Short mmCIF file of C-alpha atoms in Angstrom, two decimals:
data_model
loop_
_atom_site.label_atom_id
_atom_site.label_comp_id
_atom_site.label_asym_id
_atom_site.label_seq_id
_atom_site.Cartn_x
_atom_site.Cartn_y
_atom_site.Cartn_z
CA UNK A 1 0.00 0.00 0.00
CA UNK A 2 1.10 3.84 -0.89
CA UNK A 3 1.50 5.60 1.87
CA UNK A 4 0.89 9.25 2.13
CA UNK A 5 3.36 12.00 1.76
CA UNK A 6 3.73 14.14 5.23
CA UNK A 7 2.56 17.91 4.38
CA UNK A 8 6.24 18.64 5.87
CA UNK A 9 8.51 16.42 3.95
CA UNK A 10 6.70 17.81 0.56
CA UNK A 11 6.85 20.95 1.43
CA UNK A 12 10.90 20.79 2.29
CA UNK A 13 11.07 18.64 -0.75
CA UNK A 14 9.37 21.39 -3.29
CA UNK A 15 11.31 24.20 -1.28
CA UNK A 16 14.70 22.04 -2.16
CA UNK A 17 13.57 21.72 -5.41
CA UNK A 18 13.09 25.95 -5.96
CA UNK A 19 16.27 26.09 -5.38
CA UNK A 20 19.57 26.43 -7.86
CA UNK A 21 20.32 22.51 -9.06
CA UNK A 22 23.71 21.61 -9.74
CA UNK A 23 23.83 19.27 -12.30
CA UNK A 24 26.03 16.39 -12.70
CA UNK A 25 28.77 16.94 -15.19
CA UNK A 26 29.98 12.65 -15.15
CA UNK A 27 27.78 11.96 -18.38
CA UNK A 28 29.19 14.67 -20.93
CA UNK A 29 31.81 12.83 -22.85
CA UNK A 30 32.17 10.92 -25.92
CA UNK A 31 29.81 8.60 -24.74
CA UNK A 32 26.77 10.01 -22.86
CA UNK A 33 25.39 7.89 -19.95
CA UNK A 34 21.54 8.39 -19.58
CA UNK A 35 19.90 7.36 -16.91
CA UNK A 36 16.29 5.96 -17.07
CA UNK A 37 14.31 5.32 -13.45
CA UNK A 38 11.18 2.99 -13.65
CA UNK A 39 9.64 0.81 -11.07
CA UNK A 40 9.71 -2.68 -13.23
CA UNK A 41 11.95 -5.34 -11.12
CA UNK A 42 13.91 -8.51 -12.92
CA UNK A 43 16.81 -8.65 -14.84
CA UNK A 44 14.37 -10.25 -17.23
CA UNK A 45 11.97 -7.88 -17.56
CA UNK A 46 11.40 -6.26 -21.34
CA UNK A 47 12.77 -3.02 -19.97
CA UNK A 48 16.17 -4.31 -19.59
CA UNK A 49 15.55 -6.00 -22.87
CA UNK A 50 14.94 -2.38 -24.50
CA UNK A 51 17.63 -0.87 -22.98
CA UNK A 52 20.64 -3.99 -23.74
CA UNK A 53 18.89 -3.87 -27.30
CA UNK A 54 19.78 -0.33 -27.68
CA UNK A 55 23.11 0.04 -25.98
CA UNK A 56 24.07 -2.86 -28.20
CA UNK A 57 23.98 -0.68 -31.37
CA UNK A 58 26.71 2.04 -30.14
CA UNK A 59 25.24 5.01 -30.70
CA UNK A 60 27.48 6.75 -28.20
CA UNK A 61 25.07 7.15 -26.06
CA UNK A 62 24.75 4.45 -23.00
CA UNK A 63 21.18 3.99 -21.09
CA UNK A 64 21.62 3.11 -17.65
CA UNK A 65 18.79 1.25 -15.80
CA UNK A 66 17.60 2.80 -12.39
CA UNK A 67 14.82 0.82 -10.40
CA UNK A 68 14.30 3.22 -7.45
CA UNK A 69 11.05 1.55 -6.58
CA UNK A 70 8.09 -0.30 -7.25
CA UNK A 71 5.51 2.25 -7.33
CA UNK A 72 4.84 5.44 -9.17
CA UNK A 73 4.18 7.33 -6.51
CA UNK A 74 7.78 5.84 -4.70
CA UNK A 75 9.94 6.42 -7.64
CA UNK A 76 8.29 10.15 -8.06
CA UNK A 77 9.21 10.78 -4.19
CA UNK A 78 12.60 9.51 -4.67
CA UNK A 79 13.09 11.78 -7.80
CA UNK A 80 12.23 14.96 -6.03
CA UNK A 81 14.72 14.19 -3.40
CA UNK A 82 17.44 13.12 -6.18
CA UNK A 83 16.36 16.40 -8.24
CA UNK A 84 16.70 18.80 -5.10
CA UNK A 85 20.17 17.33 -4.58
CA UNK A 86 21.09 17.72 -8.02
CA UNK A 87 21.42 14.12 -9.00
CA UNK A 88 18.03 14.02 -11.03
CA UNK A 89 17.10 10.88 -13.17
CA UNK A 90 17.63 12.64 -16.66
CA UNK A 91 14.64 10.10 -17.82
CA UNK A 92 12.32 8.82 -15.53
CA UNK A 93 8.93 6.26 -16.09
CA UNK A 94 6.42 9.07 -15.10
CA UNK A 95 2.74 7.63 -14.35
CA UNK A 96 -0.09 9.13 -16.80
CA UNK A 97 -1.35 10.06 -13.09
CA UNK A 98 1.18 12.35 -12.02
CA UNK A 99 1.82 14.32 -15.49
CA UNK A 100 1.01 17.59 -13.53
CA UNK A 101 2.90 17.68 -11.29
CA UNK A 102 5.58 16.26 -12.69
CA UNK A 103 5.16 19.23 -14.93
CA UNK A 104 4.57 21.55 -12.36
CA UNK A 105 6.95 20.62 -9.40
CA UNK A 106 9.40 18.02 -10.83
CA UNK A 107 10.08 20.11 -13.90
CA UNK A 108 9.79 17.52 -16.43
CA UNK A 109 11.22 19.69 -19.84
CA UNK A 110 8.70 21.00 -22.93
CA UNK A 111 9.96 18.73 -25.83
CA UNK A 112 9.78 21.62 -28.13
CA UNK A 113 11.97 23.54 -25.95
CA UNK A 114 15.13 21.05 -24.99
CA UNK A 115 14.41 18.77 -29.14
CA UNK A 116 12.84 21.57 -31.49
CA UNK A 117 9.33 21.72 -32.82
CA UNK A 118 10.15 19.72 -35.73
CA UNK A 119 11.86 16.71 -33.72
CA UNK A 120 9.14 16.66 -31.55
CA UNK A 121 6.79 16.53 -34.03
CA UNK A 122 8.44 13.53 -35.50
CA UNK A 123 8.17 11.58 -32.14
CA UNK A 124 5.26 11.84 -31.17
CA UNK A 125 3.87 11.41 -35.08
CA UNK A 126 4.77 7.39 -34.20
CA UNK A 127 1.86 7.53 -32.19
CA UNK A 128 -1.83 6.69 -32.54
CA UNK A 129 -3.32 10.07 -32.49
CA UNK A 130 -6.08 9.46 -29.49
CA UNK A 131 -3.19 9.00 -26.95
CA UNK A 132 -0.85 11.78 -27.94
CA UNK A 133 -2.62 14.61 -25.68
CA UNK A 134 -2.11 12.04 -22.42
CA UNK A 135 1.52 13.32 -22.13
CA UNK A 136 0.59 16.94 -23.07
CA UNK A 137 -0.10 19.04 -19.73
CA UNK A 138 -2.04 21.84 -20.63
CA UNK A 139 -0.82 21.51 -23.69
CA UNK A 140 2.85 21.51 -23.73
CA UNK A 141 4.43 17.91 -24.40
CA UNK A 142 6.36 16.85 -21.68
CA UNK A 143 6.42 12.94 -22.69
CA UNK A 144 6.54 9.95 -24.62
CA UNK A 145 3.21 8.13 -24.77
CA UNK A 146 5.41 5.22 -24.40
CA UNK A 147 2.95 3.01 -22.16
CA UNK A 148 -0.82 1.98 -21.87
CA UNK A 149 -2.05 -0.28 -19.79
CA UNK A 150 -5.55 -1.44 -19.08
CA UNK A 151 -7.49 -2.91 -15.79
CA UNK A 152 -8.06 -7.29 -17.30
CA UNK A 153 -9.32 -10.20 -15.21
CA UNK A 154 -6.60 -12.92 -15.10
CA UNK A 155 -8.20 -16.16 -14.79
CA UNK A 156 -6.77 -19.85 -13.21
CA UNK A 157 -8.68 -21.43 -16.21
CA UNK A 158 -7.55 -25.18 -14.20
CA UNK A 159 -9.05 -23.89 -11.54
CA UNK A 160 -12.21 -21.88 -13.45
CA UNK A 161 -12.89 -25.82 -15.33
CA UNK A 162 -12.23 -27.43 -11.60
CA UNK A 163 -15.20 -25.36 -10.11
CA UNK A 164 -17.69 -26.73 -13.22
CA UNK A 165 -17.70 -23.67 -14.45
CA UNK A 166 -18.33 -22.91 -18.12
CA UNK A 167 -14.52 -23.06 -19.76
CA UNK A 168 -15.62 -20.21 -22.16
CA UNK A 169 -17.80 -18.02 -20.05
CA UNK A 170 -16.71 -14.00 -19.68
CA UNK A 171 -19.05 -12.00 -17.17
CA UNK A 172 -19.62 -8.73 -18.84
CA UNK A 173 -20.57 -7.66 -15.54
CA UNK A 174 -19.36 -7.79 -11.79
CA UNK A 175 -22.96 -9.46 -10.90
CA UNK A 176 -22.33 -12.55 -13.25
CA UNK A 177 -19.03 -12.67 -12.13
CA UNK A 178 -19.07 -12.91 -8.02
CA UNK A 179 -21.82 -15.75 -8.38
CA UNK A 180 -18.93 -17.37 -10.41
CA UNK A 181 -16.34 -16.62 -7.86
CA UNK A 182 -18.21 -17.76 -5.52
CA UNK A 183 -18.88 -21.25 -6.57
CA UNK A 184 -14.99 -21.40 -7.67
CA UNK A 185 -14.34 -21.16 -4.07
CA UNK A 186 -16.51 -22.98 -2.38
CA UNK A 187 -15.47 -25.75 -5.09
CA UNK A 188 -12.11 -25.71 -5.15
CA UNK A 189 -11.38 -24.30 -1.42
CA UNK A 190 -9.10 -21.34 -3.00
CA UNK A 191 -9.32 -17.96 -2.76
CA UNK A 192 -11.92 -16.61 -5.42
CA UNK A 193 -10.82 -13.09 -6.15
CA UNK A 194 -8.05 -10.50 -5.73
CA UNK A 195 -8.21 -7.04 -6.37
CA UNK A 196 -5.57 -4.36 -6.33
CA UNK A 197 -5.72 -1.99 -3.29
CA UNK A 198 -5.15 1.55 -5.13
CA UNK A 199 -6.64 4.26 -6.58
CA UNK A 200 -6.91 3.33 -10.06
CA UNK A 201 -8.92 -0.47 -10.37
CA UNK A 202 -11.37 1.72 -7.84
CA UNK A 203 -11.47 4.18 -10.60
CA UNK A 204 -13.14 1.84 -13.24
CA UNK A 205 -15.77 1.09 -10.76
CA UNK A 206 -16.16 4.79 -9.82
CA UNK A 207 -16.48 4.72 -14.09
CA UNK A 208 -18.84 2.57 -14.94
CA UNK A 209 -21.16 3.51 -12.11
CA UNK A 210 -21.51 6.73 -14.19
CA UNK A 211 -18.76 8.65 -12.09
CA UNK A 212 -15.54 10.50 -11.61
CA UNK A 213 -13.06 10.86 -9.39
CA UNK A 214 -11.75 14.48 -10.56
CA UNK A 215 -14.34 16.31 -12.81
CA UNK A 216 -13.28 18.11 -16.34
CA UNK A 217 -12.79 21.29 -14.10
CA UNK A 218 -10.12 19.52 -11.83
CA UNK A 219 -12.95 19.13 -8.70
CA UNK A 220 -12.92 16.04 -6.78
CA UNK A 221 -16.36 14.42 -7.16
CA UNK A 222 -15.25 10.81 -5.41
CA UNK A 223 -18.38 10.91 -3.39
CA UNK A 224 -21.09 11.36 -5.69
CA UNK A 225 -23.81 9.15 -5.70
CA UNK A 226 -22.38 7.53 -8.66
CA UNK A 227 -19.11 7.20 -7.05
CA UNK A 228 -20.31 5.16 -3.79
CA UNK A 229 -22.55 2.91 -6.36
CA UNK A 230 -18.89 1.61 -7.85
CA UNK A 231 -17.41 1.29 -4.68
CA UNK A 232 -20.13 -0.08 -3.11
CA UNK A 233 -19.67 -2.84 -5.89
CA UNK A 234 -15.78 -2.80 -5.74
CA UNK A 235 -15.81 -4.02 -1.90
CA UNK A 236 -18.93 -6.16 -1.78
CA UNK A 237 -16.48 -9.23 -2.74
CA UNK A 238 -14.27 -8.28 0.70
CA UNK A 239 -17.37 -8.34 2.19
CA UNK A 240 -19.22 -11.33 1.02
CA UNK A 241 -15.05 -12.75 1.74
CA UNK A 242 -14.04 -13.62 -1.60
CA UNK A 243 -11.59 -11.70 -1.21
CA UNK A 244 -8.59 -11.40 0.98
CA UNK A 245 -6.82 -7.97 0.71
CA UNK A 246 -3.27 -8.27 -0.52
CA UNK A 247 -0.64 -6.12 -1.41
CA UNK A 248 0.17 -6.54 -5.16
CA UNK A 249 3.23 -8.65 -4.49
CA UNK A 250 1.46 -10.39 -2.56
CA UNK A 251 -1.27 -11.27 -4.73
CA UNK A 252 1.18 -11.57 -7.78
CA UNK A 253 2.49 -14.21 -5.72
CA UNK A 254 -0.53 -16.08 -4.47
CA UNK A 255 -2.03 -16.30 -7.59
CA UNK A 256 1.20 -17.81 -9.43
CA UNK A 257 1.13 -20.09 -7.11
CA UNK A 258 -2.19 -21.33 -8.19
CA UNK A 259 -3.79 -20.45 -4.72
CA UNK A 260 -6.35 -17.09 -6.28
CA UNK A 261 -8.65 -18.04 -8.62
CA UNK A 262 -9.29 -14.52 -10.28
CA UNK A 263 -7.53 -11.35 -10.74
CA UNK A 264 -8.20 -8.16 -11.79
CA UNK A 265 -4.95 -6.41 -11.86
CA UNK A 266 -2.86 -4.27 -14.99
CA UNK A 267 -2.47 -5.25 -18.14
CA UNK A 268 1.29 -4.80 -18.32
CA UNK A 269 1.54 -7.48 -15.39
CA UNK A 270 0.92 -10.29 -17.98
CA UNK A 271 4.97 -10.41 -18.65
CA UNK A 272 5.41 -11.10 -14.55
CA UNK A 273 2.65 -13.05 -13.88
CA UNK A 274 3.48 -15.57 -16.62
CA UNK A 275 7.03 -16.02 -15.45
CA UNK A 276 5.83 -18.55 -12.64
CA UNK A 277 2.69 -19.36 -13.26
CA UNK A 278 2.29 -23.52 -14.10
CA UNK A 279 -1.27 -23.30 -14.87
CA UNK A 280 -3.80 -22.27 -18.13
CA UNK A 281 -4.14 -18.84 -17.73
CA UNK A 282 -7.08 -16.62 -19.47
CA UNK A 283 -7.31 -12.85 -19.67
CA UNK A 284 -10.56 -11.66 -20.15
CA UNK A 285 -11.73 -7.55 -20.33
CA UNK A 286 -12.65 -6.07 -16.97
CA UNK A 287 -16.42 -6.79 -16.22
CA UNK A 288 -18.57 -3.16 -15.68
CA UNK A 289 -21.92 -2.80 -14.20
CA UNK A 290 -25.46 -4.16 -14.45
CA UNK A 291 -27.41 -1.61 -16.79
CA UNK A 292 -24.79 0.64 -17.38
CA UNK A 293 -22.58 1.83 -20.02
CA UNK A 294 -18.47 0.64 -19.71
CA UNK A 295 -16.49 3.24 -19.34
CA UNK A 296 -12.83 1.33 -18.32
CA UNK A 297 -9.95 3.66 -17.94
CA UNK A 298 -6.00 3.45 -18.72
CA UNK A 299 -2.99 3.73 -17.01
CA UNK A 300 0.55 3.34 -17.62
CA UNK A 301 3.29 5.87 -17.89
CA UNK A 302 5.39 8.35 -20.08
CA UNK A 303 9.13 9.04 -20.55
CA UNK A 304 9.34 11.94 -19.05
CA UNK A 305 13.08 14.50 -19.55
CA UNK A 306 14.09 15.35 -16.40
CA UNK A 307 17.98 16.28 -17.12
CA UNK A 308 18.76 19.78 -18.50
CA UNK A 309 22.06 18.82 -19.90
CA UNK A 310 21.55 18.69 -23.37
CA UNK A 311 24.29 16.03 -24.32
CA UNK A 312 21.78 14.19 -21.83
CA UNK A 313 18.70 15.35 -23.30
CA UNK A 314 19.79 14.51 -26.75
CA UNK A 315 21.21 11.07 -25.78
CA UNK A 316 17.39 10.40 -24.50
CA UNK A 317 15.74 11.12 -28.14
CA UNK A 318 18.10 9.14 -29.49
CA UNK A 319 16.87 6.23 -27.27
CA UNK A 320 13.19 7.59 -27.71
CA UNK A 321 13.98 7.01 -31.35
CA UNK A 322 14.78 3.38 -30.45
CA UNK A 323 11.49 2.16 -28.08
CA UNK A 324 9.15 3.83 -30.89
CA UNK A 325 10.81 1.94 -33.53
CA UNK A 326 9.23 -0.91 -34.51
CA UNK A 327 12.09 -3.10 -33.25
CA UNK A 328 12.07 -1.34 -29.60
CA UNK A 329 8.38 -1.73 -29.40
CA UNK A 330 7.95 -4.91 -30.33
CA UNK A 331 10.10 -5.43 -27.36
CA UNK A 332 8.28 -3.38 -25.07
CA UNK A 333 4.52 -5.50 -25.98
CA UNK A 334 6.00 -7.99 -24.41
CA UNK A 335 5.23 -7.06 -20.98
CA UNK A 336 1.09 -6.82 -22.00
CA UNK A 337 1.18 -2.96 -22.54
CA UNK A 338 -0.49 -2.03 -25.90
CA UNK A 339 0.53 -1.04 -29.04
CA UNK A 340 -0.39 2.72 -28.93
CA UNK A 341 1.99 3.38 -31.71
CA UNK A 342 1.51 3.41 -35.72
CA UNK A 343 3.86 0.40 -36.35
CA UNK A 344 2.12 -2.11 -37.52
CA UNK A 345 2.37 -5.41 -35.01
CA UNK A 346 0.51 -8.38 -34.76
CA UNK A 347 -1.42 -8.72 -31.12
CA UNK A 348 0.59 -10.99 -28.90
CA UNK A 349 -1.25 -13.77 -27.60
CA UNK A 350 -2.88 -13.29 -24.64
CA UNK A 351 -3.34 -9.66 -25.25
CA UNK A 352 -6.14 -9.68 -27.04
CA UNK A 353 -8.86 -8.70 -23.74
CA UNK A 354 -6.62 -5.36 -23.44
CA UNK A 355 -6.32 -4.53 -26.99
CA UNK A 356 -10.09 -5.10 -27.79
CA UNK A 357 -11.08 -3.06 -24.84
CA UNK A 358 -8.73 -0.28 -25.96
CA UNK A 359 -10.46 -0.34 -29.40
CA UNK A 360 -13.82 -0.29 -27.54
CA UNK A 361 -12.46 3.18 -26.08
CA UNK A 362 -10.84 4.13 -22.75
CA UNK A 363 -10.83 7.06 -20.52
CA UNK A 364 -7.02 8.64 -19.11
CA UNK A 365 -6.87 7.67 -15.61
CA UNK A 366 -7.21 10.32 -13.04
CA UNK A 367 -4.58 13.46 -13.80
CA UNK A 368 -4.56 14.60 -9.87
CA UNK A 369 -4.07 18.73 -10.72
CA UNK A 370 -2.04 20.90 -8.99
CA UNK A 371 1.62 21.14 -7.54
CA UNK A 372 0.66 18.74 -4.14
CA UNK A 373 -1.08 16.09 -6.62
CA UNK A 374 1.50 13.79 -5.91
CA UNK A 375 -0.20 14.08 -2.13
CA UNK A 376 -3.60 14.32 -3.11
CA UNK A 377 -3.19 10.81 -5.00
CA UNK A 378 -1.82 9.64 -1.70
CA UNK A 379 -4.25 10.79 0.37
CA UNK A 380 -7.55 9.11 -1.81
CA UNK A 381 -5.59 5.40 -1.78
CA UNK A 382 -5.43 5.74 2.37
CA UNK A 383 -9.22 6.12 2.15
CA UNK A 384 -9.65 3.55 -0.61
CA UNK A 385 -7.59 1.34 1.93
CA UNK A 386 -9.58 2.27 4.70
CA UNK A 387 -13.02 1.86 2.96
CA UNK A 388 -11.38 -1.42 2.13
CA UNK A 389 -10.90 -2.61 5.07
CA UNK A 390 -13.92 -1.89 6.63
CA UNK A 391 -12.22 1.09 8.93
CA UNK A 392 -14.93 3.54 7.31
CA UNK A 393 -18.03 2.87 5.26
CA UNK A 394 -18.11 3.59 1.62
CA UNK A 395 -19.96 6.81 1.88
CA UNK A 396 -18.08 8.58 5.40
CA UNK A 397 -14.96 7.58 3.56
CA UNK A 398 -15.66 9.21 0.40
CA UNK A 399 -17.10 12.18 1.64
CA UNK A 400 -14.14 12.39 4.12
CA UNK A 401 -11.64 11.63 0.97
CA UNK A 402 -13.06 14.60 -0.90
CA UNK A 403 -12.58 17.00 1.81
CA UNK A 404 -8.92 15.99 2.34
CA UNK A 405 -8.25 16.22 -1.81
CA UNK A 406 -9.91 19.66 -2.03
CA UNK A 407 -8.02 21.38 0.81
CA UNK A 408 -4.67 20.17 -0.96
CA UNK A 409 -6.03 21.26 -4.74
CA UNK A 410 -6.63 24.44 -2.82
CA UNK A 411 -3.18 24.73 -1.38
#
């Protein structure tokens, strides 16, 4: 679980970060060394594969992998700390989430300002048209819509076929699938469902009960009727206990292990989660609700330039060049992120749930506004936790979340 930023460590952070940055002068040279933060873990993993794949062709310019954590919010924290110090990632993995205030108190760089209008143009031109605005804050480009992800059920098909259940049935709705769940539990003697414990799976309930959690006017409305229909929906498993809250490692884990029967998690976890896993595994689209329209949300991040040394900020478009190539993206797919780009690649199998629900049209996930956003997102998971967990009930908690987020917006 994320745990919120104190209102005095942020506000020493953004002081430090005000002030004059003294950069790091090791990477100028012949051969620039660019360093890229993320949050994916394994040597395996199709990041290192992207990054060995491009350092292999010499271009002079050498990208060096930097896992400072396994969260978004984490790695952000750790960057302002870094940047205030003057040892800032000069690329970082920057969630769709925080975009700005990444723009706004991280000082992610305009692309037309540190590549030219032209070279910027060309970049983002690689990319499917509906998703080039997501790394545009108010509309100056400050990223690479390098990632997309989408909220899938992962199923333990020997476990699904175990329970009697139909091998072929997909629940377009959360009240076809907990009857399922249900009886794959009580059959089996496994736990039936997992859910992440954050702020965005919560979101596509929020969704597809016909609410938001910011409005288009940056206003939290997380307790609107709407709003405590999804979550109402989004804990009832916890309640009814199908579900035993997890942290995602945790649940990764547990349901590699063949001991969860469903999982509604990311997308892009499909590359981890099939590492270990010894059993048929099924990914189906994210089920919405009874009588109402889907509307499923992304996530994911952008490449974000965080370095204003230009030998730095020229060696990353060179390897922005690279991962939008058809070569470097083909790469990336593997980890179950989708093809957002205009090269023209074949599905990969078991990707076709988040791909057709892509095509079926998706919402940005929640852009929390403001230079304390990077608080505000913290905040609204520690009441999703707490609604979670039964501390609060779904409507005190929401009402009490919204309260919390607009004093910060207001900040």
């Amino acid at each position: 679980m994320s745990r919120a930023v104190s209102r005095r460590h942020f506000t020493l952070a953004a002081a430090a970060l005000a002030a004059p940055v003294v950069l790091p002068r090791e990477s100028l040279g012949n051969d620039v060394k660019v360093d890229l933060v993320h949050l994916f873990s394994g040597a395996e993993h199709p990041i290192q594969k992207v990054i060995k794949a491009f350092n292999d062709k010499g271009t002079g310019v050498t990208v060096v992998s930097r896992q400072d954590g396994t969260t978004y919010e984490t790695i952000t924290q750790k960057a302002m700390a870094s940047i205030a110090a003057g040892r800032g990632p000069a690329m970082m993995t920057t969630g769709w989430k925080l975009g700005d205030f990444a723009r706004k108190t991280l000082g992610a760089q305009d692309f037309r300002q540190i590549f030219g209008p032209d070279r910027t143009q060309a970049l983002l031109a690689k990319f499917r048209p509906q998703v080039r605005p997501l790394a545009a804050i108010g509309g100056v480009p400050i990223g690479l819509p390098w990632s997309m992800s989408t909220p899938v059920l992962y199923i333990n098909q020997s476990l699904w076929t175990e329970a009697g259940l139909d091998p072929a049935a997909t629940p377009k709705t959360v009240e076809e699938l907990y009857p399922m769940v249900r009886q794959l539990q009580d059959k089996t003697g496994k736990q039936g469902l997992c859910y992440e414990v954050n702020e965005w799976l919560p979101q596509a309930f929020i969704q597809n009960a016909g609410g938001d959690v910011i409005d288009g006017d940056g206003r939290p409305v997380m307790d609107s009727a709407a709003a405590v229909k999804g979550i109402e929906a989004f804990v009832q498993p916890r309640r009814d206990n199908l579900w035993r809250v997890m942290t995602i490692p945790e649940m990764v884990a547990a349901y590699q292990a063949g001991a969860i029967g469903v999982m509604a998690s990311s997308s892009a976890r499909q590359s981890v989660v099939r590492q270990a896993a010894k059993f048929d595994l099924r990914l189906i689209q994210m089920p919405g609700l009874a009588g109402l329209p889907r509307r499923m949300n992304s996530g994911g991040n952008f490449l974000a330039v965080y370095s204003k040394v230009k030998e730095q900020q020229d060696g990353a478009y060179k390897f922005m060049e690279f991962v939008t190539s058809k070569e470097g993206f083909e790469i990336w797919l593997e980890t179950g992120y989708l093809n957002v780009t205009t090269n023209d690649i074949p599905v990969r199998p078991g990707s076709e749930a988040a791909q057709a629900q892509m095509e079926g049209g998706l919402t940005s996930e929640t852009i929390w506004p403001g230079a304390r956003g990077l608080e505000a997102l913290t905040v609204h998971i520690d009441w999703i936790t707490k609604i979670v967990n039964g501390a609060v009930s779904v409507p005190d908690g929401l009402r009490s979340d919204r309260a919390a987020i607009d004093k910060l917006i207001a900040a």
